[in-house]
PDB file of C-alpha atoms in Angstrom:
ATOM      1  CA  MET A 286     137.191 108.994  82.505  1.00 42.00           C
ATOM      2  CA  ASP A 287     139.030 111.359  82.716  1.00 45.00           C
ATOM      3  CA  TYR A 288     138.300 113.105  86.152  1.00 50.00           C
ATOM      4  CA  LYS A 289     138.643 116.649  87.360  1.00 61.00           C
ATOM      5  CA  VAL A 290     139.953 118.135  90.595  1.00 57.00           C
ATOM      6  CA  ILE A 291     136.164 119.574  90.324  1.00 61.00           C
ATOM      7  CA  ASP A 292     135.098 117.141  90.088  1.00 61.00           C
ATOM      8  CA  VAL A 293     136.713 114.811  93.497  1.00 61.00           C
ATOM      9  CA  LEU A 294     135.906 118.197  95.509  1.00 66.00           C
ATOM     10  CA  ARG A 295     131.472 117.094  94.965  1.00 70.00           C
ATOM     11  CA  GLY A 296     132.053 113.889  95.780  1.00 70.00           C
ATOM     12  CA  PRO A 297     130.970 114.121  99.279  1.00 75.00           C
ATOM     13  CA  SER A 298     128.561 116.815  98.010  1.00 74.00           C
ATOM     14  CA  ILE A 299     126.096 114.024  95.321  1.00 67.00           C
ATOM     15  CA  VAL A 300     126.789 110.800  98.446  1.00 70.00           C
ATOM     16  CA  LEU A 301     125.540 113.543 100.974  1.00 69.00           C
ATOM     17  CA  LEU A 302     122.389 114.169  98.556  1.00 69.00           C
ATOM     18  CA  ASP A 303     123.072 111.162  97.991  1.00 68.00           C
ATOM     19  CA  ALA A 304     121.771 109.435 101.152  1.00 74.00           C
ATOM     20  CA  LEU A 305     119.003 111.899 102.433  1.00 67.00           C
ATOM     21  CA  LEU A 306     117.187 111.422  99.128  1.00 67.00           C
ATOM     22  CA  SER A 307     117.943 108.121  99.906  1.00 71.00           C
ATOM     23  CA  ARG A 308     116.890 108.049 103.998  1.00 68.00           C
ATOM     24  CA  LYS A 309     120.597 106.423 104.065  1.00 69.00           C
ATOM     25  CA  LEU A 310     121.576 108.435 107.079  1.00 66.00           C
ATOM     26  CA  ILE A 311     120.251 108.504 110.173  1.00 66.00           C
ATOM     27  CA  PHE A 312     122.684 110.848 111.542  1.00 63.00           C
ATOM     28  CA  PRO A 313     121.481 112.977 113.648  1.00 66.00           C
ATOM     29  CA  PRO A 314     119.104 110.257 115.721  1.00 71.00           C
ATOM     30  CA  ILE A 315     115.869 112.885 115.790  1.00 69.00           C
ATOM     31  CA  SER A 316     112.077 111.077 116.892  1.00 71.00           C
ATOM     32  CA  SER A 317     109.641 113.863 114.927  1.00 75.00           C
ATOM     33  CA  VAL A 318     109.305 113.340 111.359  1.00 75.00           C
ATOM     34  CA  TYR A 319     109.268 117.465 110.804  1.00 77.00           C
ATOM     35  CA  LEU A 320     112.756 117.542 112.307  1.00 79.00           C
ATOM     36  CA  GLN A 321     113.443 114.748 110.162  1.00 76.00           C
ATOM     37  CA  PHE A 322     112.703 116.308 106.696  1.00 77.00           C
ATOM     38  CA  LEU A 323     113.913 120.238 108.119  1.00 81.00           C
ATOM     39  CA  PHE A 324     117.561 118.354 108.505  1.00 76.00           C
ATOM     40  CA  ARG A 325     116.945 116.644 105.246  1.00 78.00           C
ATOM     41  CA  PHE A 326     115.889 120.026 103.241  1.00 81.00           C
ATOM     42  CA  PHE A 327     118.764 121.420 104.345  1.00 78.00           C
ATOM     43  CA  GLY A 328     121.048 119.071 104.007  1.00 79.00           C
ATOM     44  CA  ALA A 329     119.983 118.238 100.247  1.00 80.00           C
ATOM     45  CA  CYS A 330     120.743 122.532  99.753  1.00 80.00           C
ATOM     46  CA  ALA A 331     123.037 122.658 101.323  1.00 77.00           C
ATOM     47  CA  SER A 332     124.773 120.101  98.803  1.00 77.00           C
ATOM     48  CA  MET A 333     123.692 120.993  95.778  1.00 79.00           C
ATOM     49  CA  LEU A 334     124.732 124.221  96.542  1.00 76.00           C
ATOM     50  CA  LEU A 335     128.572 122.796  96.794  1.00 76.00           C
ATOM     51  CA  LEU A 336     127.266 121.055  93.664  1.00 75.00           C
ATOM     52  CA  ALA A 337     126.947 124.221  92.175  1.00 73.00           C
ATOM     53  CA  SER A 338     130.157 125.953  93.961  1.00 74.00           C
ATOM     54  CA  ASN A 339     133.145 126.644  91.662  1.00 75.00           C
ATOM     55  CA  GLN A 340     136.638 125.493  92.456  1.00 76.00           C
ATOM     56  CA  ALA A 341     138.437 127.877  94.538  1.00 75.00           C
ATOM     57  CA  TRP A 342     134.596 128.418  96.906  1.00 75.00           C
ATOM     58  CA  LEU A 343     135.024 123.900  96.938  1.00 78.00           C
ATOM     59  CA  ILE A 344     138.982 124.691  98.517  1.00 78.00           C
ATOM     60  CA  GLU A 345     138.064 127.072 101.100  1.00 77.00           C
ATOM     61  CA  PHE A 346     134.285 125.915 102.324  1.00 79.00           C
ATOM     62  CA  TYR A 347     136.897 122.300 102.506  1.00 81.00           C
ATOM     63  CA  ARG A 348     139.111 124.975 104.394  1.00 81.00           C
ATOM     64  CA  PHE A 349     137.314 125.721 106.504  1.00 83.00           C
ATOM     65  CA  ILE A 350     135.632 121.922 107.510  1.00 84.00           C
ATOM     66  CA  VAL A 351     139.030 121.351 108.701  1.00 85.00           C
ATOM     67  CA  GLY A 352     140.445 123.956 109.734  1.00 87.00           C
ATOM     68  CA  ALA A 353     137.580 124.133 112.010  1.00 89.00           C
ATOM     69  CA  PHE A 354     138.053 120.569 113.007  1.00 90.00           C
ATOM     70  CA  LEU A 355     141.721 120.877 114.042  1.00 90.00           C
ATOM     71  CA  LEU A 356     140.402 124.130 116.043  1.00 91.00           C
ATOM     72  CA  ALA A 357     138.067 122.120 118.045  1.00 92.00           C
ATOM     73  CA  LEU A 358     140.607 119.248 118.805  1.00 93.00           C
ATOM     74  CA  SER A 359     143.035 122.162 119.648  1.00 94.00           C
ATOM     75  CA  THR A 360     140.828 123.784 122.130  1.00 93.00           C
ATOM     76  CA  PHE A 361     139.028 120.539 123.623  1.00 94.00           C
ATOM     77  CA  LEU A 362     143.036 119.527 124.831  1.00 94.00           C
ATOM     78  CA  GLN A 363     142.976 123.145 126.515  1.00 93.00           C
ATOM     79  CA  THR A 364     140.190 123.689 128.171  1.00 92.00           C
ATOM     80  CA  TYR A 365     140.238 120.442 129.080  1.00 92.00           C
ATOM     81  CA  LEU A 366     142.783 118.759 129.577  1.00 91.00           C
ATOM     82  CA  VAL A 367     145.716 120.928 130.364  1.00 92.00           C
ATOM     83  CA  ALA A 368     142.445 122.861 131.838  1.00 90.00           C
ATOM     84  CA  SER A 369     142.799 119.979 134.872  1.00 89.00           C
ATOM     85  CA  CYS A 370     146.292 119.225 134.407  1.00 85.00           C
ATOM     86  CA  TYR A 371     146.668 122.935 136.056  1.00 86.00           C
ATOM     87  CA  GLU A 372     143.874 122.523 138.725  1.00 85.00           C
ATOM     88  CA  THR A 373     144.788 119.093 139.737  1.00 81.00           C
ATOM     89  CA  TYR A 374     148.968 120.947 139.902  1.00 78.00           C
ATOM     90  CA  LYS A 375     147.135 123.541 142.945  1.00 77.00           C
ATOM     91  CA  ALA A 376     145.443 121.367 144.997  1.00 76.00           C
ATOM     92  CA  ASN A 377     147.160 118.681 145.363  1.00 70.00           C
ATOM     93  CA  HIS A 378     151.136 120.128 145.561  1.00 65.00           C
ATOM     94  CA  THR A 379     152.380 122.644 148.469  1.00 58.00           C
ATOM     95  CA  PRO A 380     153.946 125.513 148.193  1.00 55.00           C
ATOM     96  CA  ILE A 381     151.297 126.778 145.978  1.00 52.00           C
ATOM     97  CA  ASN A 382     153.569 129.428 144.669  1.00 56.00           C
ATOM     98  CA  GLU A 383     156.041 126.785 143.192  1.00 66.00           C
ATOM     99  CA  SER A 384     156.480 125.355 140.076  1.00 72.00           C
ATOM    100  CA  ILE A 385     156.580 121.947 139.010  1.00 71.00           C
ATOM    101  CA  VAL A 386     159.631 123.193 137.344  1.00 67.00           C
ATOM    102  CA  VAL A 387     161.428 124.911 139.645  1.00 69.00           C
ATOM    103  CA  SER A 388     159.696 121.767 141.918  1.00 68.00           C
ATOM    104  CA  LEU A 389     162.296 118.791 139.462  1.00 67.00           C
ATOM    105  CA  LEU A 390     165.241 121.259 140.030  1.00 67.00           C
ATOM    106  CA  LYS A 391     164.840 122.257 143.691  1.00 68.00           C
ATOM    107  CA  THR A 392     163.841 118.361 144.625  1.00 67.00           C
ATOM    108  CA  THR A 393     167.171 116.511 141.374  1.00 63.00           C
ATOM    109  CA  ILE A 394     169.611 119.294 142.816  1.00 65.00           C
ATOM    110  CA  GLU A 395     168.939 117.932 146.524  1.00 63.00           C
ATOM    111  CA  SER A 396     168.628 114.154 145.862  1.00 63.00           C
ATOM    112  CA  LYS A 397     165.034 114.088 146.975  1.00 65.00           C
ATOM    113  CA  ASN A 398     163.272 111.260 145.532  1.00 65.00           C
ATOM    114  CA  MET A 399     160.407 112.979 143.526  1.00 60.00           C
ATOM    115  CA  GLN A 400     156.709 112.913 144.321  1.00 67.00           C
ATOM    116  CA  ASN A 401     154.207 110.345 141.958  1.00 68.00           C
ATOM    117  CA  THR A 402     152.681 112.816 141.114  1.00 71.00           C
ATOM    118  CA  GLU A 403     154.765 116.403 139.743  1.00 73.00           C
ATOM    119  CA  ILE A 404     155.986 112.924 137.328  1.00 75.00           C
ATOM    120  CA  ASP A 405     152.690 112.362 136.325  1.00 79.00           C
ATOM    121  CA  LEU A 406     151.293 115.400 135.931  1.00 82.00           C
ATOM    122  CA  THR A 407     155.010 116.235 133.718  1.00 82.00           C
ATOM    123  CA  ILE A 408     154.196 113.591 131.925  1.00 84.00           C
ATOM    124  CA  LYS A 409     150.519 114.271 131.125  1.00 88.00           C
ATOM    125  CA  ILE A 410     151.609 118.990 129.806  1.00 88.00           C
ATOM    126  CA  SER A 411     154.529 116.896 128.141  1.00 89.00           C
ATOM    127  CA  PHE A 412     152.181 114.741 126.021  1.00 92.00           C
ATOM    128  CA  TYR A 413     149.596 117.853 125.045  1.00 93.00           C
ATOM    129  CA  LEU A 414     152.726 120.394 124.530  1.00 93.00           C
ATOM    130  CA  LEU A 415     153.561 118.296 121.943  1.00 94.00           C
ATOM    131  CA  LEU A 416     149.959 117.027 120.595  1.00 94.00           C
ATOM    132  CA  GLN A 417     149.096 120.607 120.504  1.00 94.00           C
ATOM    133  CA  LEU A 418     152.659 121.107 118.548  1.00 93.00           C
ATOM    134  CA  MET A 419     151.751 118.359 116.268  1.00 93.00           C
ATOM    135  CA  LEU A 420     147.987 119.232 116.358  1.00 92.00           C
ATOM    136  CA  TYR A 421     149.105 123.075 114.392  1.00 91.00           C
ATOM    137  CA  ARG A 422     151.700 121.283 112.969  1.00 90.00           C
ATOM    138  CA  VAL A 423     148.732 119.778 110.704  1.00 89.00           C
ATOM    139  CA  PHE A 424     147.298 123.176 110.754  1.00 87.00           C
ATOM    140  CA  ILE A 425     149.671 124.942 108.590  1.00 85.00           C
ATOM    141  CA  CYS A 426     150.657 122.330 106.441  1.00 84.00           C
ATOM    142  CA  LYS A 427     151.238 123.711 102.422  1.00 79.00           C
ATOM    143  CA  TYR A 428     148.061 122.103 101.609  1.00 78.00           C
ATOM    144  CA  LEU A 429     145.202 123.947 104.149  1.00 81.00           C
ATOM    145  CA  TYR A 430     147.492 127.274 105.273  1.00 80.00           C
ATOM    146  CA  GLY A 431     150.601 127.675 105.754  1.00 74.00           C
ATOM    147  CA  GLU A 432     151.436 128.542 101.728  1.00 66.00           C
ATOM    148  CA  ARG A 433     149.899 131.500 102.942  1.00 63.00           C
ATOM    149  CA  GLY A 434     151.915 132.568 105.785  1.00 62.00           C
ATOM    150  CA  HIS A 435     155.271 132.608 106.386  1.00 72.00           C
ATOM    151  CA  TRP A 436     158.861 130.668 108.542  1.00 74.00           C
ATOM    152  CA  ILE A 437     158.450 134.153 111.136  1.00 78.00           C
ATOM    153  CA  GLY A 438     155.053 134.362 111.161  1.00 77.00           C
ATOM    154  CA  GLN A 439     154.931 130.051 111.756  1.00 79.00           C
ATOM    155  CA  SER A 440     157.830 130.191 114.490  1.00 83.00           C
ATOM    156  CA  LEU A 441     156.215 133.287 117.009  1.00 87.00           C
ATOM    157  CA  GLY A 442     151.804 130.752 116.091  1.00 87.00           C
ATOM    158  CA  HIS A 443     154.485 127.591 117.405  1.00 89.00           C
ATOM    159  CA  PHE A 444     155.692 130.012 120.404  1.00 91.00           C
ATOM    160  CA  LEU A 445     152.084 130.834 121.150  1.00 92.00           C
ATOM    161  CA  SER A 446     150.570 126.765 120.896  1.00 92.00           C
ATOM    162  CA  THR A 447     152.733 126.306 123.106  1.00 91.00           C
ATOM    163  CA  LEU A 448     152.252 129.141 126.637  1.00 91.00           C
ATOM    164  CA  SER A 449     149.258 127.335 128.445  1.00 91.00           C
ATOM    165  CA  SER A 450     151.341 124.357 128.538  1.00 89.00           C
ATOM    166  CA  LEU A 451     154.710 126.219 129.983  1.00 88.00           C
ATOM    167  CA  ALA A 452     151.776 128.072 132.615  1.00 88.00           C
ATOM    168  CA  VAL A 453     150.937 125.063 133.213  1.00 86.00           C
ATOM    169  CA  LEU A 454     154.539 124.109 133.749  1.00 83.00           C
ATOM    170  CA  LEU A 455     154.872 127.324 135.416  1.00 83.00           C
ATOM    171  CA  ASN A 456     152.002 127.588 137.810  1.00 81.00           C
ATOM    172  CA  LEU A 457     151.044 131.032 136.799  1.00 81.00           C
ATOM    173  CA  SER A 458     148.374 132.553 137.999  1.00 83.00           C
ATOM    174  CA  GLU A 459     144.753 131.469 137.451  1.00 85.00           C
ATOM    175  CA  GLY A 460     143.839 135.259 134.624  1.00 88.00           C
ATOM    176  CA  ILE A 461     147.318 134.580 132.900  1.00 90.00           C
ATOM    177  CA  PHE A 462     147.044 130.860 132.696  1.00 90.00           C
ATOM    178  CA  VAL A 463     142.967 131.913 131.379  1.00 91.00           C
ATOM    179  CA  ALA A 464     144.607 134.159 128.403  1.00 93.00           C
ATOM    180  CA  CYS A 465     147.365 131.834 127.718  1.00 92.00           C
ATOM    181  CA  THR A 466     144.248 129.453 126.812  1.00 93.00           C
ATOM    182  CA  PHE A 467     142.992 131.920 124.255  1.00 93.00           C
ATOM    183  CA  VAL A 468     146.887 132.564 122.904  1.00 93.00           C
ATOM    184  CA  THR A 469     147.417 129.368 122.273  1.00 94.00           C
ATOM    185  CA  LEU A 470     144.647 128.863 119.944  1.00 92.00           C
ATOM    186  CA  LEU A 471     144.725 132.212 117.913  1.00 90.00           C
ATOM    187  CA  PRO A 472     147.322 131.099 116.233  1.00 89.00           C
ATOM    188  CA  GLN A 473     144.254 128.536 114.109  1.00 88.00           C
ATOM    189  CA  PHE A 474     141.490 131.346 114.439  1.00 87.00           C
ATOM    190  CA  LEU A 475     142.353 133.377 113.029  1.00 83.00           C
ATOM    191  CA  PRO A 476     143.704 131.435 109.720  1.00 80.00           C
ATOM    192  CA  LEU A 477     140.263 130.408 109.491  1.00 81.00           C
ATOM    193  CA  HIS A 478     138.305 133.787 110.057  1.00 78.00           C
ATOM    194  CA  SER A 479     140.226 134.551 106.930  1.00 74.00           C
ATOM    195  CA  ALA A 480     139.212 131.535 105.052  1.00 71.00           C
ATOM    196  CA  VAL A 481     135.453 132.900 106.657  1.00 73.00           C
ATOM    197  CA  PHE A 482     135.881 135.816 104.384  1.00 73.00           C
ATOM    198  CA  MET A 483     137.383 134.673 102.023  1.00 69.00           C
ATOM    199  CA  GLY A 484     134.750 132.300 100.861  1.00 65.00           C
ATOM    200  CA  ILE A 485     132.438 134.891 101.234  1.00 70.00           C
ATOM    201  CA  THR A 486     134.181 136.991  98.933  1.00 70.00           C
ATOM    202  CA  LEU A 487     134.368 134.688  96.554  1.00 63.00           C
ATOM    203  CA  ILE A 488     130.389 134.642  96.418  1.00 61.00           C
ATOM    204  CA  LEU A 489     130.538 138.248  96.939  1.00 63.00           C
ATOM    205  CA  GLN A 490     132.500 137.981  92.902  1.00 65.00           C
ATOM    206  CA  ARG A 491     129.440 135.906  91.281  1.00 55.00           C
ATOM    207  CA  VAL A 492     126.364 137.318  92.837  1.00 49.00           C
TER     208      VAL A 492
END
């Protein structure tokens, strides 16, 4: 049997519609019969909409779904993991204005033993930095949003993705750290916003 791209893209919609109509889907765990009916009704409507959509709109839809998932991971990474490192360093380190980089350099030059908290925090924030860069690399891959961007813009995106981790290492003020967190998420939010705009444009062209 000869399968086309549009058949593959519509495949998840068929599986979802079948699960909804046969009541195999038990997520979310809703106890109310009326809420269960509404959940299945809206799910069935969404599945029928995807089945009736053309290939270009489906591609934009899946790009948005994957991009939203990656952005959610980045948001959790920045607002919980990186922010917890920042708060831990602020609470336990003295002097309060000294950055991790300066502290490590001083202990290295003066041949002193590094504090376990500093080593642990440096390892954690370095891992989070690499993880954020990996998420951004996946985000701008060829099959998601990378084909639309220029290499200069992508290089700038890589730099912006490191700002919150650098803010922790440099022990910048809380206001600057919060701003850096928003800027770090910006390179992923903008293509995601453009995918929504493209999807709406494609819908309006068919109306």
